[in-house]
Each structure stands twice: as C-alpha cells, then as structure tokens.
Short mmCIF file of C-alpha atoms in Angstrom, two decimals:
data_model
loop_
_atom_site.label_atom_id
_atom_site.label_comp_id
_atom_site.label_asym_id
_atom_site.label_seq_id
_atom_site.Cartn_x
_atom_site.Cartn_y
_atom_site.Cartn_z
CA UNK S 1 19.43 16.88 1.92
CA UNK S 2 16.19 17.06 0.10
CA UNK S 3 16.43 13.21 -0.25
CA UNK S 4 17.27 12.58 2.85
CA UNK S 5 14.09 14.35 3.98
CA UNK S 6 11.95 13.02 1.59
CA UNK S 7 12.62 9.64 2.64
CA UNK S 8 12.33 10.49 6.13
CA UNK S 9 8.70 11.48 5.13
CA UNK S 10 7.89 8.46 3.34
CA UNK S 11 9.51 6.44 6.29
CA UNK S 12 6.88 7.94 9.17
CA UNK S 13 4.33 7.73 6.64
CA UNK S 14 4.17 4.13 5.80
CA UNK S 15 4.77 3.36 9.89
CA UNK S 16 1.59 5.61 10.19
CA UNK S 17 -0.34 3.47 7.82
CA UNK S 18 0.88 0.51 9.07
CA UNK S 19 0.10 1.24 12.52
CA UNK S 20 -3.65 2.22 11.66
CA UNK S 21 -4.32 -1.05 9.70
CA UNK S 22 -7.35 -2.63 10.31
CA UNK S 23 -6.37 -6.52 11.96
CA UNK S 24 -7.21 -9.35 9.43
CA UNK S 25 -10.17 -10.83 9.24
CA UNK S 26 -10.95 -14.51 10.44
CA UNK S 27 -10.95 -16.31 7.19
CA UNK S 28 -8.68 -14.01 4.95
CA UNK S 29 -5.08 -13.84 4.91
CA UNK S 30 -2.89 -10.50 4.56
CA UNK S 31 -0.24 -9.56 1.45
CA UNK S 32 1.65 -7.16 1.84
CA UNK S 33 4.15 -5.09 -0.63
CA UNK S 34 6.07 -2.21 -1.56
CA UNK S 35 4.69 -0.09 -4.30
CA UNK S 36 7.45 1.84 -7.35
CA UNK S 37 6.46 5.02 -5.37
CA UNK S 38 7.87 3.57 -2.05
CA UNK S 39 4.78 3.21 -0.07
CA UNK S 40 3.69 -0.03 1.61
CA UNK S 41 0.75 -1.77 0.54
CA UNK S 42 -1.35 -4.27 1.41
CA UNK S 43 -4.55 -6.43 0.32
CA UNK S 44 -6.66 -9.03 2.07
CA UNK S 45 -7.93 -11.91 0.63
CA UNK S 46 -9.94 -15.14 1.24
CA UNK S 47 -7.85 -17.99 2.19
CA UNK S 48 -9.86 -20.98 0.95
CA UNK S 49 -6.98 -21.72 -1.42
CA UNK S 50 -3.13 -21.24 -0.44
CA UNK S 51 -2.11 -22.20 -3.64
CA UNK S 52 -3.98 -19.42 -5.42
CA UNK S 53 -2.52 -17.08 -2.74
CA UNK S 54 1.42 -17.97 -3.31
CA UNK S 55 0.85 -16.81 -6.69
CA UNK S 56 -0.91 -13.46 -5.84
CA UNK S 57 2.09 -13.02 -3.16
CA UNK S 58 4.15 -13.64 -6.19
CA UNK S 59 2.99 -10.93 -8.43
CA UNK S 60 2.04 -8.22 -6.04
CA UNK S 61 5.59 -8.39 -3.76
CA UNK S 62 8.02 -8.78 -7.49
CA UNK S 63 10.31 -5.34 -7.12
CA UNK S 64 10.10 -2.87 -9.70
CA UNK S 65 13.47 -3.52 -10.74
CA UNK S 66 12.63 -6.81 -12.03
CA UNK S 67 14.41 -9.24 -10.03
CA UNK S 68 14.46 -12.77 -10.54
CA UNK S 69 11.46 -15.20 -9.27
CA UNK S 70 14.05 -16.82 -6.74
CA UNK S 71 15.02 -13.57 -5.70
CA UNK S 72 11.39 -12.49 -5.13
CA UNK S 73 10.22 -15.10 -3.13
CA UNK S 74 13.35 -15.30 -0.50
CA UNK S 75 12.73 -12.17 0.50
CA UNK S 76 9.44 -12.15 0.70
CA UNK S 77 9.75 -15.05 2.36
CA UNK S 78 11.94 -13.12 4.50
CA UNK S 79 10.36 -9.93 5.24
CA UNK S 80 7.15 -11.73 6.33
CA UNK S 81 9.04 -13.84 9.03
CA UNK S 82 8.40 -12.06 11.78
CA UNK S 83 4.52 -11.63 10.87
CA UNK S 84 1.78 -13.27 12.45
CA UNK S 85 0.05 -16.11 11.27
CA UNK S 86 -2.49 -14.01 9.47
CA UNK S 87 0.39 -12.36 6.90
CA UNK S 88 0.17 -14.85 3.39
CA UNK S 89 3.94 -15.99 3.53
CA UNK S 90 4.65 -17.62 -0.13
CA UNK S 91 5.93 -21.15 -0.78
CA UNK S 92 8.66 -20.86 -3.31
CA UNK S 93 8.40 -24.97 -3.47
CA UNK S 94 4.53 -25.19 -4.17
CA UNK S 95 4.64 -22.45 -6.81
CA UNK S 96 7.10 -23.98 -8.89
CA UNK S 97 5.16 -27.53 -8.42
CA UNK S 98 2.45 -25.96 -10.48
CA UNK S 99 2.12 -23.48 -13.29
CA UNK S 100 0.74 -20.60 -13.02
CA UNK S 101 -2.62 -18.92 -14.39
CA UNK S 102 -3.12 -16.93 -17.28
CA UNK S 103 -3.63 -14.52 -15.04
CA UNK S 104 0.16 -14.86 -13.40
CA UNK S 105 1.61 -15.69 -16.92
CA UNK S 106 1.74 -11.78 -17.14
CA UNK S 107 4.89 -10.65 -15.01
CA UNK S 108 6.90 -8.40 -16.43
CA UNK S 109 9.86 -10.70 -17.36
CA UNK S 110 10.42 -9.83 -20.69
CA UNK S 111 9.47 -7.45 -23.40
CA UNK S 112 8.82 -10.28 -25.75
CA UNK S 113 6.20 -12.10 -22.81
CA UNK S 114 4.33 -8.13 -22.80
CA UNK S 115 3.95 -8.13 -26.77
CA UNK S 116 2.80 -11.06 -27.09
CA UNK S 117 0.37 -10.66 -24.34
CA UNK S 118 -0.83 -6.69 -25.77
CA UNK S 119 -1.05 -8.70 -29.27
CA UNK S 120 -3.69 -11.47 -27.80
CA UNK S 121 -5.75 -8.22 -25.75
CA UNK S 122 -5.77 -6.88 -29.61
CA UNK S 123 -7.15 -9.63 -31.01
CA UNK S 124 -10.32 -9.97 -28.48
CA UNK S 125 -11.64 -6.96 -28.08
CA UNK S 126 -12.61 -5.98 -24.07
CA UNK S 127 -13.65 -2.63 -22.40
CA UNK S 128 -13.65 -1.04 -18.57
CA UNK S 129 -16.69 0.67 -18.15
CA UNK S 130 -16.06 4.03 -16.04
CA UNK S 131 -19.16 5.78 -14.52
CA UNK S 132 -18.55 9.84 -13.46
CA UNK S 133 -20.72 12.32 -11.76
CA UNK S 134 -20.90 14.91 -14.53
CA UNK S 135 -24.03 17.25 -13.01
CA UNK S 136 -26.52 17.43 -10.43
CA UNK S 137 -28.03 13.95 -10.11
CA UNK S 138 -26.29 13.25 -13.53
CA UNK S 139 -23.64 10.27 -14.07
CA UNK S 140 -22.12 9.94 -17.55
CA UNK S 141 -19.98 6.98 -19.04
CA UNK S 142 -16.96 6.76 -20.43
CA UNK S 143 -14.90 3.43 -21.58
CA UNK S 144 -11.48 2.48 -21.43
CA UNK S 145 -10.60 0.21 -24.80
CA UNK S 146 -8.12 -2.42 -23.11
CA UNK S 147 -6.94 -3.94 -25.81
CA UNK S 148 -3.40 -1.67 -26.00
CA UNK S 149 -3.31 -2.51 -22.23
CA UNK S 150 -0.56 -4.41 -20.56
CA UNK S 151 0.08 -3.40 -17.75
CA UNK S 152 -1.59 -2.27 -14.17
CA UNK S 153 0.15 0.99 -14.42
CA UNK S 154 -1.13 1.79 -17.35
CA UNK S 155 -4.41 0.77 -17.10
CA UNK S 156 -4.78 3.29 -14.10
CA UNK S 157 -3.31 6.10 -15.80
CA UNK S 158 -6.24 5.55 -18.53
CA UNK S 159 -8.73 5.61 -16.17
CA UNK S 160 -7.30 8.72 -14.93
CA UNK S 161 -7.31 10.65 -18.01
CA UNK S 162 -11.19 9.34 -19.20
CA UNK S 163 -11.62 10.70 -15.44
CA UNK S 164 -10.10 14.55 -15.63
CA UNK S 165 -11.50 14.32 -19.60
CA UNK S 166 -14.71 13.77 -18.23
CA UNK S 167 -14.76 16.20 -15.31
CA UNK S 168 -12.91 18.63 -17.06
CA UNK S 169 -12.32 21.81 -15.50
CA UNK S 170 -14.13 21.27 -12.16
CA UNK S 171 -11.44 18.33 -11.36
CA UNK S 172 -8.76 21.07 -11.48
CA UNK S 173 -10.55 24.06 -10.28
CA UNK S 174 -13.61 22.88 -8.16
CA UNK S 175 -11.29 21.57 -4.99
CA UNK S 176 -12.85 17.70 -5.72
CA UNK S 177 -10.85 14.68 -5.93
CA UNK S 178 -11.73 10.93 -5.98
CA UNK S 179 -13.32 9.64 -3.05
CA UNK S 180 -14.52 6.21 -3.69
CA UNK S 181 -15.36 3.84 -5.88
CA UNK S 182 -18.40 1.17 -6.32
CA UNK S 183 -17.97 -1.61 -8.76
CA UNK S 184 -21.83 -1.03 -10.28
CA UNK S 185 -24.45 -2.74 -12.53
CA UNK S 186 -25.99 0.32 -14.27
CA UNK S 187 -28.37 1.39 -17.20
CA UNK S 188 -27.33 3.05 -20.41
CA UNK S 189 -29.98 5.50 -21.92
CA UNK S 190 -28.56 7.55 -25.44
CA UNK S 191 -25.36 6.20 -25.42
CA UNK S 192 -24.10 8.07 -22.47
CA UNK S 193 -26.29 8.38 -19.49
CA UNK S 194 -26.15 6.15 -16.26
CA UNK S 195 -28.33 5.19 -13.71
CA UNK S 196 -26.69 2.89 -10.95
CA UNK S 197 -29.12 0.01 -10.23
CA UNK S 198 -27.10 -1.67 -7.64
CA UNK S 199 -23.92 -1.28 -5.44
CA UNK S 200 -21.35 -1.06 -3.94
CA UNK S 201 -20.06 -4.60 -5.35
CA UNK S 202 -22.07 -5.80 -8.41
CA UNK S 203 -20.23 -7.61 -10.99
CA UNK S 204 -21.31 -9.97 -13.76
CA UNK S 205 -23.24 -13.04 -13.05
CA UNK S 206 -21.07 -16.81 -14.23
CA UNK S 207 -23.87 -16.76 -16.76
CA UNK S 208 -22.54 -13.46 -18.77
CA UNK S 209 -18.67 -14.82 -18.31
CA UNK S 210 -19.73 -18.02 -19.28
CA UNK S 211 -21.41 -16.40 -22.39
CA UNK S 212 -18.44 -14.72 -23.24
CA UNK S 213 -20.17 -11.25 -22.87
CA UNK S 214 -18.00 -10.09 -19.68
CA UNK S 215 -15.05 -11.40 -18.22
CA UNK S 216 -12.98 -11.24 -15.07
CA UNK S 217 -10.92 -13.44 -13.30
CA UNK S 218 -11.04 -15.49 -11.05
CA UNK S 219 -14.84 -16.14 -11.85
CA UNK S 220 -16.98 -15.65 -9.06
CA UNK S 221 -14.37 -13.98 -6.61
CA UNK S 222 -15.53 -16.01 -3.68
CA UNK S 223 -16.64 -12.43 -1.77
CA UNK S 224 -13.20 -10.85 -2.43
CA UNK S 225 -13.95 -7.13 -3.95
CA UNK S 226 -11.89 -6.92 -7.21
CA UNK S 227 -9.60 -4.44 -5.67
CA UNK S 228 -9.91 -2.53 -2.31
CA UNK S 229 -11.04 0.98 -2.40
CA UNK S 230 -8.22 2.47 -1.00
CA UNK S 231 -5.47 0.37 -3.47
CA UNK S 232 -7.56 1.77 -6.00
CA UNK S 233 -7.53 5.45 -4.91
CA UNK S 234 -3.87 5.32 -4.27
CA UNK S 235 -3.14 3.69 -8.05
CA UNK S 236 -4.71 6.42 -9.46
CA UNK S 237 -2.92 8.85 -8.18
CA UNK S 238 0.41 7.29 -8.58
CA UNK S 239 2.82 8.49 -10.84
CA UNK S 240 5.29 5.57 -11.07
CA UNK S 241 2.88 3.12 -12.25
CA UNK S 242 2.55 -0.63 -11.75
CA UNK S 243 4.87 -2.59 -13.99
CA UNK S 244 2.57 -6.08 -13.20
CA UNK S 245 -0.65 -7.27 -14.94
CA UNK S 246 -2.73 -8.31 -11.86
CA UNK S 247 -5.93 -5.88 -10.72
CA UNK S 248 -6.99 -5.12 -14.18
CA UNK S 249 -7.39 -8.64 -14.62
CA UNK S 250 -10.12 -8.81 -11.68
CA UNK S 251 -12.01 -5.65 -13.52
CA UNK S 252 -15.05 -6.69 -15.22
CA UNK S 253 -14.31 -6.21 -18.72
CA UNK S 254 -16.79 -5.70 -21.71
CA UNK S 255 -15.93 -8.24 -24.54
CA UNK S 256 -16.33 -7.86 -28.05
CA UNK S 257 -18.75 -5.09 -28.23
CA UNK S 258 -18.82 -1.78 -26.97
CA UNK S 259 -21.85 -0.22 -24.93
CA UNK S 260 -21.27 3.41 -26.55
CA UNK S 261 -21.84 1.58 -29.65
CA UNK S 262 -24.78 0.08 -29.01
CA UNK S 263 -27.97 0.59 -31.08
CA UNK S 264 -30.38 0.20 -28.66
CA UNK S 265 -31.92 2.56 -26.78
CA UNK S 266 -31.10 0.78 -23.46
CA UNK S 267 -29.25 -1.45 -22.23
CA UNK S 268 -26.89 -3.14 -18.90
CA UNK S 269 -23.50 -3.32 -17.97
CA UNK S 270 -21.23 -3.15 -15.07
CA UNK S 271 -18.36 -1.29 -14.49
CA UNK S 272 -16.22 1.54 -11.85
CA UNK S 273 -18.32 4.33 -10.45
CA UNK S 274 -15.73 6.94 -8.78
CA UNK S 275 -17.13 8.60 -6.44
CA UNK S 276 -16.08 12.52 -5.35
CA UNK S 277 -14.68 14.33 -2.12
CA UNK S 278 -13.99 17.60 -0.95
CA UNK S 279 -9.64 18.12 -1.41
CA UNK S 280 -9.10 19.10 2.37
CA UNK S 281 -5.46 20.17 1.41
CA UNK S 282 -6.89 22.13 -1.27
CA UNK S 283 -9.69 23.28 0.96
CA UNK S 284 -6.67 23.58 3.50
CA UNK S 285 -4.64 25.40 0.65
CA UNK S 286 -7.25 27.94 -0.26
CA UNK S 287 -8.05 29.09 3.15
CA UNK S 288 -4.20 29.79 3.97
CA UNK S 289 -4.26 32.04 1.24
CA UNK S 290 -7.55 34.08 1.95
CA UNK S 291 -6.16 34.41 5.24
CA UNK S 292 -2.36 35.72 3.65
CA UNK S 293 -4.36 38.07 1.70
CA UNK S 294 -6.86 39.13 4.15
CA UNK S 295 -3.87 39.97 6.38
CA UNK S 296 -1.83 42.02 3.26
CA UNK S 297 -5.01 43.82 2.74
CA UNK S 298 -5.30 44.77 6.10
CA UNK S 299 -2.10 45.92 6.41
CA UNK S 300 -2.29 48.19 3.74
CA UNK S 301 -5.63 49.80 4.55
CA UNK S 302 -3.82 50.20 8.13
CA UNK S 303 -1.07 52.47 6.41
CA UNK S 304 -2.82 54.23 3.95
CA UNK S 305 -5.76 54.68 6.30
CA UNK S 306 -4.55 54.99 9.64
CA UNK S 307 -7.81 52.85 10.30
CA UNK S 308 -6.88 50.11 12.62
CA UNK S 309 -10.53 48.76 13.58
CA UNK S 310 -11.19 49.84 9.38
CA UNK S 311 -8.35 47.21 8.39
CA UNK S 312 -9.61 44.55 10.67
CA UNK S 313 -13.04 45.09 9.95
CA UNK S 314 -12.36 44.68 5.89
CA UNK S 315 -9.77 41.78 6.74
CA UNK S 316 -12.42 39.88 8.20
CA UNK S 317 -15.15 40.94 5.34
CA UNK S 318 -12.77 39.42 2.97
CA UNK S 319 -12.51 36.26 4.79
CA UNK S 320 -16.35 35.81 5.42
CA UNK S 321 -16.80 35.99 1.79
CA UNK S 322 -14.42 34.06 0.58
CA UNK S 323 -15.30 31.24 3.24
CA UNK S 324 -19.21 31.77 1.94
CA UNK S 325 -17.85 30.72 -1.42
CA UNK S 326 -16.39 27.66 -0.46
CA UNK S 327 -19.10 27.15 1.36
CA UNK S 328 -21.54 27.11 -1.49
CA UNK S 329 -19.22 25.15 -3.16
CA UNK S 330 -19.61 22.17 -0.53
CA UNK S 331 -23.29 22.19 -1.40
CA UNK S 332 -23.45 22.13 -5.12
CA UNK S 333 -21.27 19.54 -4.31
CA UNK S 334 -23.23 17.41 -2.11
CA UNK S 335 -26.10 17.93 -5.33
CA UNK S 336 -23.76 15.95 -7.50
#
C-alpha cells in the first residue's frame, strides 16, 4: 500500500513538472531522462552539433541498472517518438560511427573502466571551488578535492557535505535551504574570504584552459550554462545519486594547485556560489505547530481557568510571538 501510494505521488508529480516546462528554445534541442530517484528530468542544449548531442542523450538517458548501450538507445529512441521536433532523439548508427569523448568514455560499464578513470583524476590534481554565505555580507570558500571523484553522484554529495560543514547549524536549524546557484569569478583575501566579481555565468577564459590552470569541458560551452540551476538543486538533494560521469565534467575545475593553499595574499578563481532560500515547508512546518500548541495551550487555560476570552487571548499571544520570530528570522536572512 505504501508503495503503491508513493508511486502514485511520484506519478502526478513528474506530470506536474512536465506540464509546467518552459517550451524549447529556437536554436536548442531538449533531453530528457529519468533520474535513480524516479523523477523526470530534462536539460536544454545548443544544437549546433547533433553529433555532440547523441552522445549527451547517451549518457544522461543510460538506466541506473546498467543496461547495455543497444538497450539504451532503442528505448530512448523509443520513448522520444512521439515528441516534437524540438526533443534530441539519439542516432544509435552515428554514435557508433564515431568514438566517443573523454568526456563519454566515463559510463559506468565496468568497475575496471571507473578505477582506471579515479586513478588518472589522482594523478592530476583538480579542485571545485564552492562559495557559501557564512555571515552578513560575508561569503567563505570551501573546495572539493576531485581527484577520488568518479562519479556525478558523488561529486554532489561532496558538495553537499562542504555545504552543511560550512553552514553548520543554521542549515539545520535556521529554516534555509539552497536556492540558487551562480557559476562566479571571485577574489580570495586570507585564504578564505570571497568577494564575487561577476555573475551569474562566469567561467574561465580558453586562455586559463589552454594554460592548463582550469579546465572544463567542452571548452567554451557555446552559451550553454554548465548545468541548469534547477538540475543542480535537485542533485543535491538526491539521495540515490548519479551513477554517470557527465556534469562534473562541465564544472570548472582548479588544476594542480589549490587556492586555500595559496601564498599570496590575493588572488582569482571561479567556481559554484549557492545561493539561500527561506524552507516554505519548514516555514510551513513550524507554523502548524505554533498553531497545535497555541490551540493545546488554550485549551488548558480554558479548563483550569474557566477563561474562555483568557485562553483565546494567550492562544493568540503565543502565535504573534512566535510568528515575530520567524519574522526576524526572514530579515537577518535577507542581510546574508
């Protein structure tokens, strides 16, 4: 029964999604796939090259159970049939024509294909750069060594614990959650502190990859944002995890050296800013249970009392308060 309804709740809610997407863009071309948690996903990109998106289609849509490539591609062949022109359908012929990228060498085929791969990330050393609001008008830095990284899913659940490590108690207790995120070119002063100098997409010039200093790939993205904002928000707060090497390959990665070990006083980089929210079901949460309590209290002042307009008038003292609180807590959040 409980399965049964929870699938009935994932069912309405992917329709729901689906039936708020935005239409796709002249120019860009849609791909769409199933995430391990069961929700649909989707990401646009630029369609200059049809080649470049078969083998995108062919790493985002491969099941989490690890089906074959042939397997993969007939049915997403298949479930994008009945899709307009704008949906990327893959062509099983073209991609086996040509080989593929480093960058779709790194399906999860084989254990042996993930070892070597975590073994060559050892060897050449490369950071994520993670920028968090810490304080009023304060942003601090934390980074994510990659080198032990192989796969999406766990590249997202490091950025999630840098995230709560760096928040701390507020991210549990302070009714916040991520919000959004800015891929940003920033300032480092004492090892630690941020400034953002420019947003919401700035990522390294050719010159710097070229230089070997950053990477990402492809190199430029031809206007394509390395990830959407919501695909990112909904990654890091999934608990099944990506089993593919794809997104964190389009992160701009520090090579070689790391900016917390730098000796100078100040210096550049570019990396993830994550941006807060109010938690409305928290905020949703927490009010419910004033109002529980407010109503308890009530009641018991009414028995022991015999004070009907006493118990309403505390009831509602108690919720005025309470609602002040979270009210000042929406400010000091809007300071940060």
């Amino acid at each position: 029964m409980t399965c049964s309804l929870a699938y009935l709740s994932l069912t309405l809610q992917n329709r729901w999604a689906r039936w708020k997407r935005r239409p796709v863009a002249k120019g860009r071309s849609r791909i769409e796939w199933t995430c391990a948690c069961g929700h649909e996903l989707f990401a646009d990109f630029n369609n200059k090259s049809i080649d470049m998106l078969d083998k995108y289609a062919l790493i985002l849509q491969r099941p989490p159970n690890g089906a074959s490539q042939s397997t993969t591609s007939q049915s997403s062949t298949n479930h994008l049939a009945s899709l307009p022109s704008t949906h990327h359908q893959p062509n099983p012929s073209r991609i086996s024509m040509q080989p593929l990228p480093v960058l779709d060498g790194l399906l999860p085929v084989s254990a042996s294909q993930t070892v070597s791969m975590a073994a060559t990330n050892a060897r050449n050393l490369s950071f994520l750069e993670l920028c968090v609001n810490t304080g009023p008008h304060i942003k601090s830095l934390a980074e994510i060594d990659t080198g032990n990284i192989s796969t999406d899913g766990a590249m997202f659940e490091a950025i999630r614990k840098r995230y709560l490590d760096l928040r701390d108690f507020r991210s549990r207790f302070w009714l916040l959650k991520p919000a959004a995120i800015s891929f940003v070119r920033f300032s480092l002063e004492n090892r630690h502190r941020i400034g953002i100098l420019q947003k919401p997409l700035a990522l390294p010039p050719k010159s710097e990859v070229d230089a070997r200093n950053w990477i990402y790939d492809p190199c430029p993205l031809e206007g394509d944002p390395p990830i959407a904002e919501d695909l990112f928000l909904h990654y890091l707060q999934c608990k099944e995890g990506s089993s593919t090497l794809f997104w964190m390959l389009r992160f701009p990665l520090k090579l070689e050296t790391s900016l917390l070990n730098s000796a100078a006083f100040a210096t550049f980089g570019w990396g993830i800013h994550i941006e807060e929210g109010p938690d409305f079901a928290a905020l949703f949460k927490a009010n419910f249970i004033v109002l529980v309590l407010s109503g308890v209290a009530a009641g018991l002042w009414r028995f022991f009392e015999h004070d009907f307009q006493g118990a309403f008038g505390f009831s509602s003292w108690i919720v005025a308060v309470l609602n002040s609180l979270l009210m000042a807590f929406m400010f000091k959040w809007k300071q940060e």
